[in-house]
JSON list of C-alpha atoms in Angstrom, two decimals:
[
{"chain": "A", "resi": 187, "resn": "THR", "atom": "CA", "xyz": [100.81, 119.82, 70.33]},
{"chain": "A", "resi": 188, "resn": "PRO", "atom": "CA", "xyz": [100.62, 121.13, 73.96]},
{"chain": "A", "resi": 189, "resn": "GLU", "atom": "CA", "xyz": [97.59, 118.98, 74.53]},
{"chain": "A", "resi": 190, "resn": "GLN", "atom": "CA", "xyz": [99.33, 115.82, 73.29]},
{"chain": "A", "resi": 191, "resn": "LYS", "atom": "CA", "xyz": [102.43, 116.63, 75.32]},
{"chain": "A", "resi": 192, "resn": "ALA", "atom": "CA", "xyz": [100.32, 117.31, 78.48]},
{"chain": "A", "resi": 193, "resn": "ARG", "atom": "CA", "xyz": [98.32, 113.98, 77.93]},
{"chain": "A", "resi": 194, "resn": "LYS", "atom": "CA", "xyz": [101.62, 112.09, 77.63]},
{"chain": "A", "resi": 195, "resn": "GLU", "atom": "CA", "xyz": [103.12, 113.63, 80.77]},
{"chain": "A", "resi": 196, "resn": "ILE", "atom": "CA", "xyz": [99.99, 112.88, 82.96]},
{"chain": "A", "resi": 197, "resn": "THR", "atom": "CA", "xyz": [99.58, 109.44, 81.59]},
{"chain": "A", "resi": 198, "resn": "CYS", "atom": "CA", "xyz": [103.32, 108.62, 82.31]},
{"chain": "A", "resi": 199, "resn": "GLU", "atom": "CA", "xyz": [103.01, 110.03, 85.76]},
{"chain": "A", "resi": 200, "resn": "LEU", "atom": "CA", "xyz": [99.82, 108.39, 86.66]},
{"chain": "A", "resi": 201, "resn": "LEU", "atom": "CA", "xyz": [101.25, 104.99, 85.47]},
{"chain": "A", "resi": 202, "resn": "PHE", "atom": "CA", "xyz": [104.37, 105.42, 87.31]},
{"chain": "A", "resi": 203, "resn": "PHE", "atom": "CA", "xyz": [102.32, 106.11, 90.52]},
{"chain": "A", "resi": 204, "resn": "GLU", "atom": "CA", "xyz": [100.01, 103.19, 89.98]},
{"chain": "A", "resi": 205, "resn": "LEU", "atom": "CA", "xyz": [102.94, 100.68, 89.40]},
{"chain": "A", "resi": 206, "resn": "ALA", "atom": "CA", "xyz": [105.14, 102.03, 92.15]},
{"chain": "A", "resi": 207, "resn": "ALA", "atom": "CA", "xyz": [102.48, 102.42, 94.94]},
{"chain": "A", "resi": 208, "resn": "VAL", "atom": "CA", "xyz": [99.45, 100.47, 94.15]},
{"chain": "A", "resi": 209, "resn": "GLY", "atom": "CA", "xyz": [101.18, 97.27, 92.65]},
{"chain": "A", "resi": 210, "resn": "PHE", "atom": "CA", "xyz": [103.66, 97.07, 95.51]},
{"chain": "A", "resi": 211, "resn": "LEU", "atom": "CA", "xyz": [100.85, 97.43, 98.15]},
{"chain": "A", "resi": 212, "resn": "GLY", "atom": "CA", "xyz": [98.69, 94.97, 96.26]},
{"chain": "A", "resi": 213, "resn": "ILE", "atom": "CA", "xyz": [101.16, 92.04, 95.96]},
{"chain": "A", "resi": 214, "resn": "ALA", "atom": "CA", "xyz": [102.27, 92.34, 99.60]},
{"chain": "A", "resi": 215, "resn": "ALA", "atom": "CA", "xyz": [98.56, 92.51, 100.61]},
{"chain": "A", "resi": 216, "resn": "VAL", "atom": "CA", "xyz": [97.82, 89.24, 98.86]},
{"chain": "A", "resi": 217, "resn": "LEU", "atom": "CA", "xyz": [100.89, 87.58, 100.34]},
{"chain": "A", "resi": 218, "resn": "PHE", "atom": "CA", "xyz": [100.05, 88.62, 103.92]},
{"chain": "A", "resi": 219, "resn": "LYS", "atom": "CA", "xyz": [96.51, 87.24, 103.42]},
{"chain": "A", "resi": 220, "resn": "GLU", "atom": "CA", "xyz": [97.93, 83.89, 102.07]},
{"chain": "A", "resi": 221, "resn": "LYS", "atom": "CA", "xyz": [100.27, 83.69, 104.97]},
{"chain": "A", "resi": 222, "resn": "GLY", "atom": "CA", "xyz": [97.61, 84.11, 107.40]},
{"chain": "A", "resi": 223, "resn": "MET", "atom": "CA", "xyz": [95.72, 81.42, 105.54]},
{"chain": "A", "resi": 224, "resn": "GLY", "atom": "CA", "xyz": [98.67, 79.05, 105.63]},
{"chain": "A", "resi": 225, "resn": "VAL", "atom": "CA", "xyz": [99.21, 78.82, 101.89]},
{"chain": "A", "resi": 226, "resn": "ILE", "atom": "CA", "xyz": [102.94, 79.00, 102.36]},
{"chain": "A", "resi": 227, "resn": "ARG", "atom": "CA", "xyz": [102.71, 76.23, 104.94]},
{"chain": "A", "resi": 228, "resn": "VAL", "atom": "CA", "xyz": [100.91, 74.06, 102.15]},
{"chain": "A", "resi": 229, "resn": "HIS", "atom": "CA", "xyz": [103.65, 74.94, 99.55]},
{"chain": "A", "resi": 230, "resn": "ALA", "atom": "CA", "xyz": [106.31, 73.95, 101.99]},
{"chain": "A", "resi": 231, "resn": "ILE", "atom": "CA", "xyz": [105.04, 70.18, 101.72]},
{"chain": "A", "resi": 232, "resn": "LEU", "atom": "CA", "xyz": [103.90, 70.13, 98.08]},
{"chain": "A", "resi": 233, "resn": "PRO", "atom": "CA", "xyz": [106.16, 68.22, 95.77]},
{"chain": "A", "resi": 234, "resn": "LEU", "atom": "CA", "xyz": [106.48, 71.00, 93.50]},
{"chain": "A", "resi": 235, "resn": "GLN", "atom": "CA", "xyz": [109.19, 73.43, 92.48]},
{"chain": "A", "resi": 236, "resn": "LYS", "atom": "CA", "xyz": [109.16, 76.04, 95.34]},
{"chain": "A", "resi": 237, "resn": "ASP", "atom": "CA", "xyz": [109.93, 78.87, 92.89]},
{"chain": "A", "resi": 238, "resn": "LEU", "atom": "CA", "xyz": [106.58, 78.23, 90.97]},
{"chain": "A", "resi": 239, "resn": "PHE", "atom": "CA", "xyz": [104.89, 80.00, 93.93]},
{"chain": "A", "resi": 240, "resn": "LEU", "atom": "CA", "xyz": [106.84, 83.20, 93.44]},
{"chain": "A", "resi": 241, "resn": "LEU", "atom": "CA", "xyz": [106.65, 83.18, 89.58]},
{"chain": "A", "resi": 242, "resn": "SER", "atom": "CA", "xyz": [102.95, 82.61, 89.59]},
{"chain": "A", "resi": 243, "resn": "LYS", "atom": "CA", "xyz": [102.41, 85.87, 91.78]},
{"chain": "A", "resi": 244, "resn": "LEU", "atom": "CA", "xyz": [105.05, 87.73, 89.61]},
{"chain": "A", "resi": 245, "resn": "VAL", "atom": "CA", "xyz": [103.20, 86.71, 86.34]},
{"chain": "A", "resi": 246, "resn": "VAL", "atom": "CA", "xyz": [99.66, 87.54, 87.46]},
{"chain": "A", "resi": 247, "resn": "PHE", "atom": "CA", "xyz": [100.63, 91.03, 88.83]},
{"chain": "A", "resi": 248, "resn": "LEU", "atom": "CA", "xyz": [102.74, 91.56, 85.63]},
{"chain": "A", "resi": 249, "resn": "LEU", "atom": "CA", "xyz": [99.92, 90.63, 83.28]},
{"chain": "A", "resi": 250, "resn": "SER", "atom": "CA", "xyz": [97.56, 92.91, 85.21]},
{"chain": "A", "resi": 251, "resn": "ASP", "atom": "CA", "xyz": [99.96, 95.88, 85.06]},
{"chain": "A", "resi": 252, "resn": "LEU", "atom": "CA", "xyz": [100.59, 95.38, 81.36]},
{"chain": "A", "resi": 253, "resn": "VAL", "atom": "CA", "xyz": [96.82, 95.41, 80.56]},
{"chain": "A", "resi": 254, "resn": "PHE", "atom": "CA", "xyz": [96.35, 98.36, 82.83]},
{"chain": "A", "resi": 255, "resn": "ALA", "atom": "CA", "xyz": [99.38, 100.25, 81.11]},
{"chain": "A", "resi": 256, "resn": "ALA", "atom": "CA", "xyz": [97.96, 99.33, 77.53]},
{"chain": "A", "resi": 257, "resn": "LEU", "atom": "CA", "xyz": [94.36, 100.56, 78.36]},
{"chain": "A", "resi": 258, "resn": "LEU", "atom": "CA", "xyz": [95.55, 103.74, 80.15]},
{"chain": "A", "resi": 259, "resn": "THR", "atom": "CA", "xyz": [97.75, 104.64, 77.32]},
{"chain": "A", "resi": 260, "resn": "LEU", "atom": "CA", "xyz": [95.22, 103.99, 74.55]},
{"chain": "A", "resi": 261, "resn": "LEU", "atom": "CA", "xyz": [92.42, 105.81, 76.25]},
{"chain": "A", "resi": 262, "resn": "ASN", "atom": "CA", "xyz": [94.27, 108.76, 77.38]},
{"chain": "A", "resi": 263, "resn": "MET", "atom": "CA", "xyz": [96.35, 109.27, 74.06]},
{"chain": "A", "resi": 264, "resn": "GLY", "atom": "CA", "xyz": [94.01, 108.00, 71.53]},
{"chain": "A", "resi": 265, "resn": "PHE", "atom": "CA", "xyz": [94.57, 104.81, 69.38]},
{"chain": "A", "resi": 266, "resn": "ALA", "atom": "CA", "xyz": [97.02, 106.21, 66.85]},
{"chain": "A", "resi": 267, "resn": "ASP", "atom": "CA", "xyz": [99.35, 108.04, 69.26]},
{"chain": "A", "resi": 268, "resn": "GLY", "atom": "CA", "xyz": [99.00, 105.38, 71.98]},
{"chain": "A", "resi": 269, "resn": "ALA", "atom": "CA", "xyz": [99.73, 102.47, 69.58]},
{"chain": "A", "resi": 270, "resn": "ALA", "atom": "CA", "xyz": [102.75, 104.13, 68.20]},
{"chain": "A", "resi": 271, "resn": "VAL", "atom": "CA", "xyz": [104.55, 104.34, 71.77]},
{"chain": "A", "resi": 272, "resn": "LEU", "atom": "CA", "xyz": [102.85, 101.13, 73.32]},
{"chain": "A", "resi": 273, "resn": "PRO", "atom": "CA", "xyz": [105.62, 98.56, 72.74]},
{"chain": "A", "resi": 274, "resn": "ALA", "atom": "CA", "xyz": [108.13, 100.76, 74.50]},
{"chain": "A", "resi": 275, "resn": "VAL", "atom": "CA", "xyz": [105.77, 101.54, 77.15]},
{"chain": "A", "resi": 276, "resn": "LEU", "atom": "CA", "xyz": [104.87, 98.14, 77.91]},
{"chain": "A", "resi": 277, "resn": "ILE", "atom": "CA", "xyz": [108.71, 97.17, 78.19]},
{"chain": "A", "resi": 278, "resn": "GLN", "atom": "CA", "xyz": [109.22, 99.93, 80.73]},
{"chain": "A", "resi": 279, "resn": "THR", "atom": "CA", "xyz": [105.97, 99.04, 82.53]},
{"chain": "A", "resi": 280, "resn": "ALA", "atom": "CA", "xyz": [107.21, 95.28, 82.82]},
{"chain": "A", "resi": 281, "resn": "ILE", "atom": "CA", "xyz": [110.63, 96.59, 84.24]},
{"chain": "A", "resi": 282, "resn": "LEU", "atom": "CA", "xyz": [108.86, 98.78, 86.97]},
{"chain": "A", "resi": 283, "resn": "SER", "atom": "CA", "xyz": [106.13, 96.23, 87.67]},
{"chain": "A", "resi": 284, "resn": "LEU", "atom": "CA", "xyz": [108.68, 93.42, 88.43]},
{"chain": "A", "resi": 285, "resn": "MET", "atom": "CA", "xyz": [110.90, 95.67, 90.61]},
{"chain": "A", "resi": 286, "resn": "MET", "atom": "CA", "xyz": [107.99, 96.81, 92.74]},
{"chain": "A", "resi": 287, "resn": "ALA", "atom": "CA", "xyz": [106.51, 93.29, 92.96]},
{"chain": "A", "resi": 288, "resn": "LEU", "atom": "CA", "xyz": [109.59, 91.91, 94.00]},
{"chain": "A", "resi": 289, "resn": "VAL", "atom": "CA", "xyz": [110.22, 94.63, 96.62]},
{"chain": "A", "resi": 290, "resn": "GLY", "atom": "CA", "xyz": [106.73, 94.25, 97.86]},
{"chain": "A", "resi": 291, "resn": "LEU", "atom": "CA", "xyz": [107.24, 90.30, 98.13]},
{"chain": "A", "resi": 292, "resn": "PHE", "atom": "CA", "xyz": [110.53, 90.85, 99.92]},
{"chain": "A", "resi": 293, "resn": "CYS", "atom": "CA", "xyz": [108.99, 93.04, 102.50]},
{"chain": "A", "resi": 294, "resn": "ALA", "atom": "CA", "xyz": [106.02, 90.89, 103.11]},
{"chain": "A", "resi": 295, "resn": "LEU", "atom": "CA", "xyz": [108.21, 87.86, 103.58]},
{"chain": "A", "resi": 296, "resn": "LEU", "atom": "CA", "xyz": [110.47, 89.68, 106.05]},
{"chain": "A", "resi": 297, "resn": "LEU", "atom": "CA", "xyz": [107.76, 91.47, 108.12]},
{"chain": "A", "resi": 298, "resn": "LYS", "atom": "CA", "xyz": [105.45, 89.84, 110.55]},
{"chain": "A", "resi": 299, "resn": "ASP", "atom": "CA", "xyz": [102.14, 91.33, 109.73]},
{"chain": "A", "resi": 300, "resn": "PHE", "atom": "CA", "xyz": [100.51, 94.18, 107.46]},
{"chain": "A", "resi": 301, "resn": "ARG", "atom": "CA", "xyz": [100.78, 96.71, 110.33]},
{"chain": "A", "resi": 302, "resn": "GLN", "atom": "CA", "xyz": [104.49, 96.49, 110.29]},
{"chain": "A", "resi": 303, "resn": "PHE", "atom": "CA", "xyz": [104.36, 96.67, 106.43]},
{"chain": "A", "resi": 304, "resn": "THR", "atom": "CA", "xyz": [102.55, 100.04, 106.35]},
{"chain": "A", "resi": 305, "resn": "LEU", "atom": "CA", "xyz": [105.41, 101.90, 107.73]},
{"chain": "A", "resi": 306, "resn": "ALA", "atom": "CA", "xyz": [107.70, 100.35, 105.17]},
{"chain": "A", "resi": 307, "resn": "TYR", "atom": "CA", "xyz": [105.13, 100.91, 102.51]},
{"chain": "A", "resi": 308, "resn": "LEU", "atom": "CA", "xyz": [104.94, 104.63, 103.21]},
{"chain": "A", "resi": 309, "resn": "VAL", "atom": "CA", "xyz": [108.76, 105.06, 102.95]},
{"chain": "A", "resi": 310, "resn": "ILE", "atom": "CA", "xyz": [109.18, 102.94, 99.96]},
{"chain": "A", "resi": 311, "resn": "ALA", "atom": "CA", "xyz": [106.31, 104.63, 98.06]},
{"chain": "A", "resi": 312, "resn": "ILE", "atom": "CA", "xyz": [107.47, 108.19, 98.97]},
{"chain": "A", "resi": 313, "resn": "PHE", "atom": "CA", "xyz": [111.08, 107.16, 97.94]},
{"chain": "A", "resi": 314, "resn": "ALA", "atom": "CA", "xyz": [110.02, 105.76, 94.60]},
{"chain": "A", "resi": 315, "resn": "ALA", "atom": "CA", "xyz": [107.63, 108.61, 93.79]},
{"chain": "A", "resi": 316, "resn": "THR", "atom": "CA", "xyz": [110.27, 111.26, 94.68]},
{"chain": "A", "resi": 317, "resn": "PRO", "atom": "CA", "xyz": [111.66, 111.65, 91.01]},
{"chain": "A", "resi": 318, "resn": "VAL", "atom": "CA", "xyz": [108.26, 112.34, 89.67]},
{"chain": "A", "resi": 319, "resn": "PHE", "atom": "CA", "xyz": [107.63, 115.29, 92.00]},
{"chain": "A", "resi": 320, "resn": "LEU", "atom": "CA", "xyz": [111.12, 116.82, 91.68]},
{"chain": "A", "resi": 321, "resn": "SER", "atom": "CA", "xyz": [111.38, 116.19, 87.93]},
{"chain": "A", "resi": 322, "resn": "ALA", "atom": "CA", "xyz": [107.97, 117.95, 87.28]},
{"chain": "A", "resi": 323, "resn": "ASN", "atom": "CA", "xyz": [109.29, 121.07, 89.14]},
{"chain": "A", "resi": 324, "resn": "THR", "atom": "CA", "xyz": [111.25, 122.80, 86.23]},
{"chain": "A", "resi": 325, "resn": "SER", "atom": "CA", "xyz": [112.00, 125.92, 88.17]},
{"chain": "A", "resi": 326, "resn": "VAL", "atom": "CA", "xyz": [114.32, 124.29, 90.61]},
{"chain": "A", "resi": 327, "resn": "LYS", "atom": "CA", "xyz": [116.97, 121.82, 89.46]},
{"chain": "A", "resi": 328, "resn": "PHE", "atom": "CA", "xyz": [118.23, 119.14, 91.82]},
{"chain": "A", "resi": 329, "resn": "ASP", "atom": "CA", "xyz": [121.64, 117.78, 90.57]},
{"chain": "A", "resi": 330, "resn": "TRP", "atom": "CA", "xyz": [121.52, 114.78, 93.05]},
{"chain": "A", "resi": 331, "resn": "ILE", "atom": "CA", "xyz": [118.32, 113.41, 91.56]},
{"chain": "A", "resi": 332, "resn": "HIS", "atom": "CA", "xyz": [120.42, 111.62, 89.05]},
{"chain": "A", "resi": 333, "resn": "TYR", "atom": "CA", "xyz": [121.59, 109.34, 91.80]},
{"chain": "A", "resi": 334, "resn": "HIS", "atom": "CA", "xyz": [118.10, 108.40, 92.84]},
{"chain": "A", "resi": 335, "resn": "PRO", "atom": "CA", "xyz": [117.56, 104.76, 91.50]},
{"chain": "A", "resi": 336, "resn": "PHE", "atom": "CA", "xyz": [113.93, 105.43, 90.54]},
{"chain": "A", "resi": 337, "resn": "TYR", "atom": "CA", "xyz": [114.89, 108.60, 88.76]},
{"chain": "A", "resi": 338, "resn": "HIS", "atom": "CA", "xyz": [116.20, 106.42, 85.82]},
{"chain": "A", "resi": 339, "resn": "VAL", "atom": "CA", "xyz": [113.11, 104.13, 85.86]},
{"chain": "A", "resi": 340, "resn": "TYR", "atom": "CA", "xyz": [110.92, 107.06, 85.70]},
{"chain": "A", "resi": 341, "resn": "MET", "atom": "CA", "xyz": [113.01, 108.54, 82.95]},
{"chain": "A", "resi": 342, "resn": "GLY", "atom": "CA", "xyz": [112.87, 105.37, 81.03]},
{"chain": "A", "resi": 343, "resn": "LEU", "atom": "CA", "xyz": [109.02, 105.36, 81.16]},
{"chain": "A", "resi": 344, "resn": "LYS", "atom": "CA", "xyz": [108.93, 109.07, 80.07]},
{"chain": "A", "resi": 345, "resn": "ASN", "atom": "CA", "xyz": [111.26, 108.43, 77.31]},
{"chain": "A", "resi": 346, "resn": "ALA", "atom": "CA", "xyz": [109.11, 105.47, 76.08]},
{"chain": "A", "resi": 347, "resn": "TYR", "atom": "CA", "xyz": [106.05, 107.89, 76.07]},
{"chain": "A", "resi": 348, "resn": "PHE", "atom": "CA", "xyz": [108.03, 110.54, 74.08]},
{"chain": "A", "resi": 349, "resn": "GLY", "atom": "CA", "xyz": [109.69, 108.25, 71.75]},
{"chain": "A", "resi": 350, "resn": "THR", "atom": "CA", "xyz": [113.15, 109.05, 73.00]},
{"chain": "A", "resi": 351, "resn": "ALA", "atom": "CA", "xyz": [115.87, 106.37, 72.69]},
{"chain": "A", "resi": 352, "resn": "ILE", "atom": "CA", "xyz": [116.38, 104.43, 75.99]},
{"chain": "A", "resi": 353, "resn": "SER", "atom": "CA", "xyz": [120.13, 103.69, 76.96]},
{"chain": "A", "resi": 354, "resn": "PRO", "atom": "CA", "xyz": [121.31, 100.12, 76.61]},
{"chain": "A", "resi": 355, "resn": "VAL", "atom": "CA", "xyz": [123.22, 100.53, 79.91]},
{"chain": "A", "resi": 356, "resn": "TYR", "atom": "CA", "xyz": [119.98, 101.45, 81.74]},
{"chain": "A", "resi": 357, "resn": "SER", "atom": "CA", "xyz": [118.18, 98.36, 80.29]},
{"chain": "A", "resi": 358, "resn": "ALA", "atom": "CA", "xyz": [121.00, 96.11, 81.31]},
{"chain": "A", "resi": 359, "resn": "GLY", "atom": "CA", "xyz": [121.03, 97.76, 84.86]},
{"chain": "A", "resi": 360, "resn": "ALA", "atom": "CA", "xyz": [117.29, 97.16, 85.12]},
{"chain": "A", "resi": 361, "resn": "VAL", "atom": "CA", "xyz": [117.59, 93.42, 84.02]},
{"chain": "A", "resi": 362, "resn": "GLY", "atom": "CA", "xyz": [120.31, 92.94, 86.54]},
{"chain": "A", "resi": 363, "resn": "THR", "atom": "CA", "xyz": [118.38, 94.60, 89.34]},
{"chain": "A", "resi": 364, "resn": "ILE", "atom": "CA", "xyz": [115.42, 92.51, 88.76]},
{"chain": "A", "resi": 365, "resn": "MET", "atom": "CA", "xyz": [117.51, 89.47, 88.86]},
{"chain": "A", "resi": 366, "resn": "LEU", "atom": "CA", "xyz": [119.25, 90.38, 92.09]},
{"chain": "A", "resi": 367, "resn": "LEU", "atom": "CA", "xyz": [115.79, 91.31, 93.57]},
{"chain": "A", "resi": 368, "resn": "PHE", "atom": "CA", "xyz": [114.52, 87.85, 92.53]},
{"chain": "A", "resi": 369, "resn": "LEU", "atom": "CA", "xyz": [117.42, 86.11, 94.20]},
{"chain": "A", "resi": 370, "resn": "ALA", "atom": "CA", "xyz": [116.70, 88.02, 97.49]},
{"chain": "A", "resi": 371, "resn": "VAL", "atom": "CA", "xyz": [113.24, 87.22, 97.51]},
{"chain": "A", "resi": 372, "resn": "ARG", "atom": "CA", "xyz": [113.76, 83.44, 96.67]},
{"chain": "A", "resi": 373, "resn": "LEU", "atom": "CA", "xyz": [116.19, 83.43, 99.62]},
{"chain": "A", "resi": 374, "resn": "ALA", "atom": "CA", "xyz": [113.59, 85.13, 101.88]},
{"chain": "A", "resi": 375, "resn": "PHE", "atom": "CA", "xyz": [110.81, 82.70, 100.65]},
{"chain": "A", "resi": 376, "resn": "HIS", "atom": "CA", "xyz": [112.96, 79.57, 101.33]},
{"chain": "A", "resi": 377, "resn": "ARG", "atom": "CA", "xyz": [113.74, 80.95, 104.80]},
{"chain": "A", "resi": 378, "resn": "GLU", "atom": "CA", "xyz": [109.97, 81.44, 105.34]},
{"chain": "A", "resi": 379, "resn": "ILE", "atom": "CA", "xyz": [109.15, 77.99, 104.02]},
{"chain": "A", "resi": 380, "resn": "GLY", "atom": "CA", "xyz": [111.82, 76.66, 106.52]},
{"chain": "A", "resi": 381, "resn": "LYS", "atom": "CA", "xyz": [110.20, 78.30, 109.46]},
{"chain": "A", "resi": 382, "resn": "GLU", "atom": "CA", "xyz": [106.65, 77.01, 108.34]},
{"chain": "A", "resi": 383, "resn": "GLY", "atom": "CA", "xyz": [107.83, 73.61, 107.79]}
]
């Protein structure tokens, strides 16, 4: 029905905004606070695997995003409709959540303080949200939007809500992107540990 379609659209857009903007900001804010408290300095001397620090942050933010996505979907769409699309939505939520958390970690490790981060945050948040605004405007078509990397992520989430098949090429590309981002964050983290040590 038109009401169900509208609920799916708004739920998809709200979830995308929350993951792209708030999740990205949240993990960076936590890391800046921990840098100020000397938590990274402590991890530099602990006899533990250094990647556990990064993985613990990613897991906590991923789990909170998955819980938020499940509650948002079930409450907005109703239990029957929400449960039908929830597995696909959670997979797409995990992809976007990990991407934005890794970008947030990378920026927080490279930049000196939260003031410097705010400019990067505005640019990245607007860049990531652009496909939502341009895809919602059906009267004007932008062919170049297909080259925007977050367009495919947004369409993956939208396809999950509407039960459309998701391309295996997109899924493989998303996993590859997450792995590359993790390697970049790992390199920046080890560089930061070297400076702190």
